[in-house]
XYZ file of C-alpha atoms in Angstrom:
575
model
C 21.573 -3.600 24.774
C 19.322 -3.355 21.742
C 21.915 -1.519 19.721
C 22.633 -3.882 16.811
C 19.562 -4.883 14.937
C 20.419 -8.313 13.682
C 19.362 -10.199 10.779
C 17.222 -13.159 10.140
C 17.021 -16.360 12.153
C 16.315 -19.612 10.389
C 14.722 -22.063 12.763
C 12.544 -25.160 12.672
C 9.907 -25.283 15.206
C 9.685 -28.603 16.852
C 11.249 -27.447 20.015
C 8.273 -26.777 22.155
C 5.664 -29.321 21.355
C 5.997 -31.527 24.434
C 5.878 -28.826 27.078
C 3.029 -26.624 25.769
C -0.386 -26.968 27.423
C -3.053 -27.114 24.693
C -5.470 -24.672 26.307
C -2.887 -22.229 27.641
C -3.116 -19.580 30.328
C -5.314 -16.590 29.451
C -4.243 -14.471 32.413
C -1.558 -11.846 32.938
C 1.575 -13.742 33.929
C 3.630 -10.577 34.337
C 5.539 -11.049 31.076
C 2.702 -11.816 28.647
C -0.674 -10.094 28.850
C -3.438 -11.895 26.954
C -6.659 -10.218 25.774
C -9.381 -11.838 23.708
C -11.944 -9.033 23.718
C -12.450 -5.299 24.250
C -10.701 -4.008 21.117
C -13.147 -1.181 20.449
C -11.783 1.596 18.279
C -8.803 -0.327 16.962
C -10.297 -1.067 13.525
C -11.828 1.589 11.281
C -13.544 -0.059 8.307
C -13.629 1.530 4.878
C -14.876 0.972 1.331
C -12.598 3.305 -0.606
C -10.798 2.646 -3.873
C -7.076 3.307 -3.558
C -6.025 5.411 -6.524
C -2.560 4.567 -7.798
C -0.455 7.649 -8.451
C 1.273 7.306 -11.786
C 5.051 7.237 -11.988
C 6.212 9.334 -14.854
C 9.563 7.780 -15.614
C 11.269 4.436 -15.887
C 12.470 2.902 -12.630
C 15.650 1.101 -13.501
C 14.434 -1.375 -16.089
C 10.865 -1.280 -14.785
C 8.365 0.850 -16.637
C 5.290 2.679 -15.436
C 2.267 1.498 -17.413
C -1.472 1.962 -17.294
C -3.487 0.310 -14.544
C -5.263 -2.748 -16.006
C -8.972 -2.239 -16.431
C -9.746 -5.367 -14.405
C -7.602 -4.427 -11.394
C -8.518 -2.398 -8.325
C -7.339 -1.972 -4.753
C -10.001 -1.289 -2.134
C -9.076 -0.031 1.340
C -11.114 -2.206 3.709
C -9.717 -1.256 7.111
C -7.235 0.919 8.951
C -5.921 -0.731 12.112
C -4.554 1.478 14.867
C -1.492 0.084 16.672
C -1.735 -1.352 20.194
C -0.679 0.900 23.068
C 0.722 -0.440 26.340
C 1.548 1.692 29.373
C 1.611 4.799 27.179
C 3.940 3.246 24.567
C 2.746 2.753 20.991
C 3.931 -0.414 19.243
C 4.767 -0.763 15.569
C 3.751 -3.596 13.239
C 6.889 -5.505 12.229
C 5.636 -8.535 10.269
C 2.487 -10.222 8.943
C 1.814 -13.809 7.963
C -1.490 -14.875 6.380
C -2.852 -18.397 6.788
C -6.253 -19.051 5.274
C -8.823 -16.718 6.830
C -6.505 -15.625 9.645
C -3.695 -13.063 9.724
C -1.017 -12.960 12.411
C 0.686 -9.624 13.057
C 3.824 -9.073 15.160
C 4.831 -5.802 16.830
C 7.940 -4.277 18.352
C 9.114 -1.008 19.876
C 11.873 1.095 18.339
C 14.739 2.307 20.477
C 16.132 0.867 23.687
C 12.792 -0.351 25.075
C 11.946 -4.048 24.830
C 8.222 -4.212 24.192
C 6.282 -6.172 21.608
C 3.164 -8.096 20.784
C 1.220 -10.458 18.550
C -2.349 -10.106 17.305
C -4.702 -12.368 15.368
C -7.205 -11.029 12.827
C -10.117 -12.897 11.255
C -10.253 -11.754 7.605
C -12.887 -14.222 6.392
C -15.245 -11.266 5.774
C -12.775 -8.836 4.266
C -15.292 -5.993 4.433
C -15.408 -6.420 8.211
C -12.081 -7.775 9.535
C -12.121 -8.626 13.245
C -9.352 -8.489 15.850
C -9.873 -11.664 17.885
C -6.840 -12.042 20.149
C -3.854 -10.093 21.482
C -0.676 -10.828 23.436
C 1.524 -8.023 24.782
C 5.109 -8.979 25.694
C 6.334 -6.558 28.360
C 9.997 -7.533 27.922
C 10.343 -8.682 24.304
C 10.441 -7.203 20.804
C 8.882 -9.453 18.168
C 10.514 -9.197 14.736
C 8.713 -11.916 12.817
C 5.907 -14.467 13.191
C 5.180 -17.827 11.552
C 2.185 -20.160 11.944
C 1.999 -23.967 11.924
C -0.391 -26.520 13.456
C -2.119 -24.197 15.945
C 1.165 -22.709 17.147
C 2.927 -19.422 16.529
C 6.689 -19.191 16.238
C 8.175 -15.823 17.087
C 11.598 -14.349 16.364
C 12.698 -11.439 18.506
C 14.814 -10.015 21.330
C 14.255 -10.259 25.091
C 15.343 -7.680 27.670
C 18.751 -8.945 28.910
C 18.576 -6.888 32.099
C 15.359 -8.562 33.240
C 16.303 -12.005 31.911
C 19.900 -12.605 32.948
C 19.798 -16.366 32.321
C 20.017 -15.838 28.564
C 23.402 -15.659 26.868
C 22.199 -12.981 24.429
C 18.981 -11.023 23.766
C 18.036 -12.984 20.620
C 15.299 -15.570 21.177
C 12.849 -17.849 19.414
C 9.548 -18.443 21.149
C 6.786 -20.978 20.560
C 3.262 -19.964 21.625
C 0.422 -22.484 21.721
C -3.027 -21.380 20.626
C -6.133 -22.676 22.394
C -8.901 -24.720 20.755
C -10.517 -21.477 19.522
C -7.298 -20.443 17.832
C -6.685 -17.673 20.386
C -3.348 -16.676 21.911
C -2.306 -18.080 25.282
C 0.414 -17.436 27.838
C 1.702 -20.969 27.360
C 5.048 -20.527 25.599
C 8.577 -21.856 25.505
C 11.616 -19.673 24.867
C 14.792 -20.847 23.128
C 17.997 -18.862 23.631
C 19.837 -18.222 20.346
C 22.881 -16.224 19.314
C 23.137 -12.492 18.567
C 21.205 -9.397 19.604
C 17.927 -10.178 17.873
C 16.315 -13.003 15.922
C 15.176 -11.315 12.742
C 13.153 -13.900 10.822
C 11.466 -17.265 11.309
C 10.028 -19.572 8.663
C 8.140 -22.870 8.943
C 8.319 -25.286 6.019
C 6.615 -28.661 6.288
C 8.097 -30.335 9.401
C 11.039 -27.970 9.725
C 11.639 -24.586 11.239
C 14.308 -22.116 10.179
C 15.449 -18.851 11.708
C 18.059 -16.158 11.261
C 19.859 -14.033 13.816
C 21.671 -10.784 13.176
C 25.109 -9.442 13.954
C 27.591 -12.276 14.531
C 24.604 -14.629 14.403
C 23.556 -17.798 12.658
C 21.245 -19.477 10.255
C 19.440 -21.994 12.487
C 17.731 -25.225 11.555
C 15.617 -27.599 13.659
C 13.912 -30.841 12.859
C 10.794 -31.430 14.894
C 11.172 -33.740 17.877
C 14.951 -33.886 17.380
C 16.330 -31.060 19.455
C 19.764 -32.624 19.361
C 19.878 -32.130 15.583
C 20.132 -28.353 15.775
C 22.350 -27.002 13.020
C 23.835 -23.517 13.130
C 25.542 -21.954 10.126
C 27.507 -18.839 11.175
C 26.737 -15.801 9.033
C 27.066 -12.096 9.753
C 24.011 -9.856 9.648
C 21.515 -12.470 8.443
C 18.188 -10.763 7.768
C 15.655 -12.970 6.010
C 14.859 -16.553 5.045
C 12.471 -18.098 2.508
C 11.816 -21.610 1.285
C 10.012 -23.233 -1.618
C 9.807 -26.748 -3.010
C 12.998 -26.069 -4.970
C 15.022 -23.675 -2.836
C 16.097 -22.743 0.673
C 17.436 -19.182 0.503
C 18.599 -16.692 3.092
C 19.860 -13.137 2.918
C 22.709 -11.427 4.730
C 23.827 -7.811 4.466
C 26.836 -5.491 4.715
C 27.614 -6.489 1.992
C 24.355 -7.962 0.736
C 24.686 -11.649 -0.107
C 22.176 -14.260 -1.188
C 22.868 -17.760 0.142
C 21.283 -20.807 -1.518
C 21.224 -24.019 0.500
C 21.519 -26.972 -1.861
C 20.720 -29.652 0.716
C 18.885 -29.237 3.981
C 21.834 -30.844 5.760
C 23.672 -27.639 4.780
C 26.497 -29.591 3.191
C 26.535 -27.182 0.249
C 25.760 -23.468 0.389
C 26.300 -21.271 -2.664
C 26.619 -17.533 -1.992
C 26.312 -14.595 -4.376
C 27.174 -10.985 -3.602
C 24.287 -8.900 -4.948
C 24.966 -5.412 -3.541
C 27.332 -3.422 -1.373
C 26.779 -2.373 2.203
C 23.175 -1.561 3.010
C 21.810 0.497 5.899
C 22.955 -1.124 9.163
C 20.363 -2.497 11.598
C 17.571 -2.455 8.994
C 14.902 -4.975 8.106
C 15.221 -6.538 4.667
C 12.775 -9.028 3.219
C 13.042 -11.833 0.709
C 10.332 -13.389 -1.478
C 10.673 -16.418 -3.759
C 8.771 -17.059 -6.965
C 9.807 -20.012 -9.075
C 13.438 -19.544 -10.111
C 13.563 -15.944 -8.872
C 14.299 -14.223 -5.585
C 12.880 -10.722 -5.029
C 14.940 -8.870 -2.434
C 14.183 -5.565 -0.675
C 17.532 -3.976 0.209
C 16.737 -0.597 1.770
C 18.975 2.032 0.127
C 19.990 -0.507 -2.559
C 16.393 -0.732 -3.794
C 14.898 -3.951 -5.166
C 16.967 -6.751 -6.697
C 15.670 -9.711 -8.711
C 18.073 -12.671 -8.816
C 17.812 -15.868 -10.843
C 18.423 -18.623 -8.314
C 19.695 -21.245 -10.756
C 22.835 -19.241 -11.530
C 22.821 -16.230 -9.154
C 22.532 -13.704 -11.980
C 20.989 -10.293 -11.336
C 18.170 -10.052 -13.887
C 16.601 -6.764 -12.794
C 16.993 -4.017 -10.236
C 14.834 -1.056 -9.320
C 16.544 1.722 -7.370
C 14.850 3.128 -4.303
C 12.729 6.233 -5.024
C 14.431 9.582 -5.275
C 13.776 11.732 -2.223
C 12.064 15.068 -3.001
C 14.062 18.186 -2.332
C 14.141 18.910 1.381
C 13.327 15.311 2.339
C 15.595 12.769 3.963
C 16.929 10.034 1.671
C 16.641 7.580 4.560
C 12.839 7.922 4.345
C 12.774 6.793 0.697
C 14.156 3.265 0.855
C 12.860 -0.146 -0.183
C 11.711 -1.843 3.023
C 9.719 -4.839 1.815
C 8.462 -6.876 -1.120
C 5.668 -9.405 -1.631
C 4.734 -11.535 -4.641
C 1.106 -12.570 -5.189
C 0.485 -14.588 -8.350
C 1.284 -12.159 -11.194
C 1.527 -9.101 -8.918
C 4.386 -7.449 -7.062
C 4.054 -5.082 -4.094
C 7.108 -3.030 -3.065
C 7.148 -1.050 0.203
C 9.164 2.096 -0.497
C 8.978 4.067 2.733
C 7.619 7.586 2.290
C 7.039 6.893 -1.433
C 4.312 4.380 -0.577
C 3.742 0.924 -2.028
C 4.572 0.369 -5.686
C 2.089 -2.001 -7.327
C 2.678 -3.766 -10.596
C 3.288 -6.923 -12.574
C 6.147 -9.096 -11.350
C 9.289 -10.083 -13.231
C 8.595 -13.234 -15.260
C 11.157 -13.324 -18.061
C 9.899 -9.819 -18.815
C 10.765 -6.683 -16.864
C 8.620 -5.549 -13.955
C 5.826 -3.189 -14.984
C 4.670 -0.683 -12.361
C 0.992 0.374 -12.369
C 1.547 3.143 -9.828
C 2.109 3.956 -6.193
C -0.398 3.707 -3.346
C 0.392 6.322 -0.709
C -1.024 6.359 2.811
C 0.319 9.655 4.253
C 2.869 7.636 6.204
C 6.005 5.617 5.554
C 5.354 2.050 4.424
C 7.617 -0.351 6.297
C 6.338 -3.762 5.293
C 3.924 -5.340 2.826
C 2.442 -8.836 2.641
C -0.076 -10.065 0.068
C -1.812 -13.407 -0.390
C -4.926 -14.420 -2.293
C -7.003 -11.207 -2.518
C -5.595 -9.522 0.607
C -2.814 -6.949 1.119
C -1.456 -5.871 4.509
C 0.617 -2.684 4.595
C 2.459 -1.729 7.784
C 2.870 2.039 8.165
C 5.172 4.423 9.977
C 2.463 5.364 12.454
C 2.699 1.842 13.856
C -0.563 0.408 12.566
C -1.404 -1.016 9.193
C -3.899 -1.003 6.333
C -5.904 -3.960 5.042
C -6.676 -3.833 1.321
C -8.651 -6.070 -1.010
C -7.513 -6.911 -4.536
C -10.364 -6.961 -7.055
C -9.763 -8.541 -10.447
C -13.091 -8.340 -12.265
C -15.023 -6.025 -14.571
C -16.657 -3.296 -12.510
C -20.136 -1.815 -12.619
C -21.159 -3.886 -15.614
C -18.656 -2.103 -17.812
C -17.790 -3.753 -21.101
C -14.850 -1.462 -21.814
C -11.854 -3.256 -23.308
C -8.422 -1.633 -23.433
C -5.623 -3.020 -25.598
C -2.118 -1.900 -26.538
C -1.633 -0.743 -30.115
C -3.499 1.441 -32.559
C -7.190 1.146 -33.379
C -7.858 -0.526 -36.715
C -10.142 2.239 -37.866
C -12.511 1.764 -40.752
C -13.075 5.503 -40.442
C -11.921 8.287 -38.115
C -14.447 10.839 -36.946
C -13.346 13.368 -34.318
C -10.247 14.229 -32.352
C -8.701 16.477 -29.729
C -5.022 17.314 -29.294
C -3.098 18.851 -26.364
C 0.438 19.830 -27.367
C 3.297 22.351 -27.385
C 4.097 21.842 -23.709
C 7.084 24.202 -23.991
C 4.656 27.008 -25.036
C 6.047 27.605 -28.542
C 3.168 29.933 -29.519
C 1.835 27.432 -32.056
C -1.550 26.848 -30.429
C -1.717 24.304 -27.642
C -5.318 23.040 -27.834
C -6.968 21.577 -30.965
C -10.504 20.190 -31.416
C -12.173 19.002 -34.613
C -12.691 16.202 -37.084
C -9.958 14.029 -38.488
C -7.552 14.993 -39.999
C -7.278 17.558 -37.178
C -3.897 18.766 -38.513
C -5.742 20.635 -41.287
C -6.645 24.174 -40.287
C -10.171 24.034 -41.727
C -10.938 20.847 -39.739
C -10.574 22.319 -36.263
C -11.030 25.069 -33.719
C -8.014 25.999 -31.607
C -6.836 27.965 -28.571
C -3.648 29.324 -27.103
C -2.867 27.928 -23.661
C 0.087 28.378 -21.333
C 1.313 25.175 -19.716
C 3.186 25.298 -16.435
C 5.575 22.373 -16.027
C 5.535 20.485 -13.772
C 1.743 20.610 -13.675
C -1.437 18.562 -13.716
C -4.410 19.506 -15.920
C -7.944 18.126 -15.961
C -8.892 17.659 -19.623
C -12.141 16.551 -21.291
C -13.403 15.559 -24.746
C -17.160 15.162 -25.384
C -19.546 14.365 -28.238
C -23.290 15.073 -28.312
C -24.936 12.571 -30.709
C -28.124 14.630 -30.966
C -26.362 17.762 -32.274
C -22.980 16.359 -33.358
C -21.284 19.111 -31.349
C -17.791 18.343 -30.061
C -16.427 20.047 -26.971
C -13.146 19.984 -25.060
C -11.704 21.762 -22.041
C -8.547 22.274 -20.005
C -9.116 22.885 -16.295
C -12.737 23.811 -16.847
C -13.004 27.152 -18.601
C -9.268 27.937 -18.721
C -9.475 26.699 -22.280
C -12.852 25.648 -23.726
C -13.483 24.705 -27.354
C -16.505 23.578 -29.350
C -16.748 22.364 -32.936
C -19.817 21.667 -35.051
C -19.093 18.348 -36.714
C -21.074 16.730 -39.496
C -23.077 13.591 -38.767
C -20.766 10.571 -38.780
C -20.992 8.142 -41.661
C -20.371 5.263 -39.257
C -21.319 5.376 -35.575
C -18.173 5.872 -33.441
C -17.389 2.729 -31.443
C -13.647 2.863 -30.812
C -11.244 5.309 -29.231
C -7.506 5.677 -29.756
C -5.236 7.299 -27.161
C -1.795 8.486 -28.299
C 0.252 9.480 -25.245
C 3.491 10.798 -26.645
C 6.605 11.821 -24.740
C 9.507 11.842 -27.200
C 11.646 14.612 -25.710
C 14.403 13.253 -23.476
C 13.786 14.548 -19.961
C 10.079 15.244 -20.482
C 7.222 13.105 -19.170
C 3.606 12.910 -20.409
C 1.029 10.877 -18.469
C -2.733 10.659 -18.943
C -3.982 9.375 -15.604
C -7.210 8.471 -13.794
C -8.998 8.321 -17.135
C -12.759 7.745 -17.269
C -15.143 7.134 -20.163
C -18.770 8.014 -19.414
C -17.944 7.789 -15.716
C -16.267 4.349 -15.878
C -12.596 4.195 -14.798
C -10.235 3.123 -17.566
C -6.768 3.525 -16.011
C -3.579 5.515 -16.366
C -1.490 5.769 -19.549
C 2.205 6.639 -19.588
C 3.751 8.124 -22.706
C 7.372 7.021 -22.595
C 8.176 7.437 -26.278
C 5.081 7.005 -28.441
C 2.470 4.834 -26.751
C -0.925 4.000 -28.236
C -3.987 2.247 -26.825
C -7.370 1.313 -28.313
C -10.553 1.262 -26.210
C -13.853 -0.338 -27.198
C -17.072 -1.360 -25.474
C -18.621 2.076 -24.857
C -22.038 3.284 -26.000
C -22.414 6.798 -27.477
C -26.218 6.704 -27.847
C -26.591 8.850 -24.724
C -23.436 10.854 -25.385
C -19.697 10.366 -25.065
C -17.272 11.910 -22.584
C -13.683 11.066 -21.770
C -11.841 12.846 -18.984
C -8.594 12.520 -17.070
C -5.561 14.319 -15.697
C -2.760 15.291 -18.057
C 0.394 15.222 -15.938
C 3.477 17.002 -17.316
C 6.963 17.029 -15.803
C 10.574 17.517 -16.833
C 11.952 19.687 -19.625
C 10.234 19.709 -23.023
C 12.839 22.079 -24.498
C 11.290 23.596 -27.650
C 8.944 20.706 -28.374
C 5.800 21.412 -30.370
C 4.459 18.158 -31.836
C 7.081 15.815 -30.358
C 5.142 15.603 -27.096
C 1.343 15.558 -27.037
C -1.876 13.793 -26.144
C -4.140 12.756 -29.026
C -7.640 11.379 -28.474
C -9.284 10.050 -31.651
C -12.879 8.820 -31.909
C -13.798 6.581 -34.838
C -15.427 3.413 -36.118
C -14.157 -0.143 -36.408
C -15.912 -3.136 -37.930
C -17.000 -5.444 -35.094
C -15.956 -9.055 -35.532
């Protein structure tokens, strides 16, 4: 029975080479149904920027920071899941190799039903589904690619296949000369209820199996050299030039194989018991392992000594929601980036741990639980709770010809000109909205309004300058609070902006998000403490306008000036 979802199977994939026909069988053989066309309606293309929702508080030792100006995520496609005989499958794993992506599927519950699909992502704006295999009796947990073959880890229906000692299997599928799926496969019976992971590294194949299972190792063309290392609840395996690492759970342990003959294995306990029968993923980057541990959140472990260098708890479930929906399901490292699949909280996107703590740009939400994430080169695949997945493109360039430059730290003003201030978030009756010339703290340098903040709340705020009249204007939520101020002509033309996003009251959070200057996106700015940024590269000859959403949450107690947003326009000498 498919009652214990096992862990990961480590397995080297030389087992099937001799018996696989190169061209394969493209017909329905009863167990595997192959299709290489007629996928209309499965892919819905898009060209939409994915806005990252800011996270207003620290996450363990990770901090929410502004989105870099040269970083964007673009949703390129939404892929609906395959349906067989009225049953909808769910994406379980993705591996990317060059211009091709290989996606595995399974079926939750007692049914054994799975699949594999191949996508051509050479033209990321128009990804194409090129081949499909439906397994009528097998769940597929994980997929790996090597030398025109796919290696699958999964579980086969024991009632229909009584020759197998247990449901867990590894399966090798040959691709034809076009790189399409075929019905030409070989199945290897392995221990436990399900093979959870498979990984190909050079000429070796590794796999993990779950409850009362093994870490498995094969050398190609030497089937008699199979090595099995017993381990309970093995879930994931990853290899690099320096390390062979696998993960087991309940309790969560990281196992580092010193030699591929498995003569020495060092194990470190990194967490307590995690959710039983759950998928956990493991990603390696240099000397670090990034581990998604469901209800235990994300752990970052230094492999050289097993020390825990950082951890990020799973997101807190909103009131009325199930905590089991807000768990860390997957992690992927792509160059300097980290992607963390956090269930109903979406995918956290940020800068990876690299001797410095992880910095989170924000969360991408897709109106569905995110179960798995895989990123390579400029591509991100996100598997969702509806069974399908999203394909996103990473863009890392200046956009729309913008020359805006954002840097941490204060502007080195030669002169300050104009400013706006939003403050007194606890409504202390000391005026909440200032607009004027610097120093704006002086009464005769500003106009001001009373405003009542509701916390938590989100407010659209603006600050504008008309160079033809030298009139300043500012608003909160349109006309809820609208100020103007007649400023004198500036001595020096304004060419720099300073943002002070200040959240000094413990328990309060101030974020200035989705900021734009003259219609060009700048990013999101989190005020944990007193944070300051300088922005240059804009042109005020046709006018200046900055806008964004002021997000307030928590308890500001009786704060007046301790928590605020300052926007200061001034001049700096260009080098």
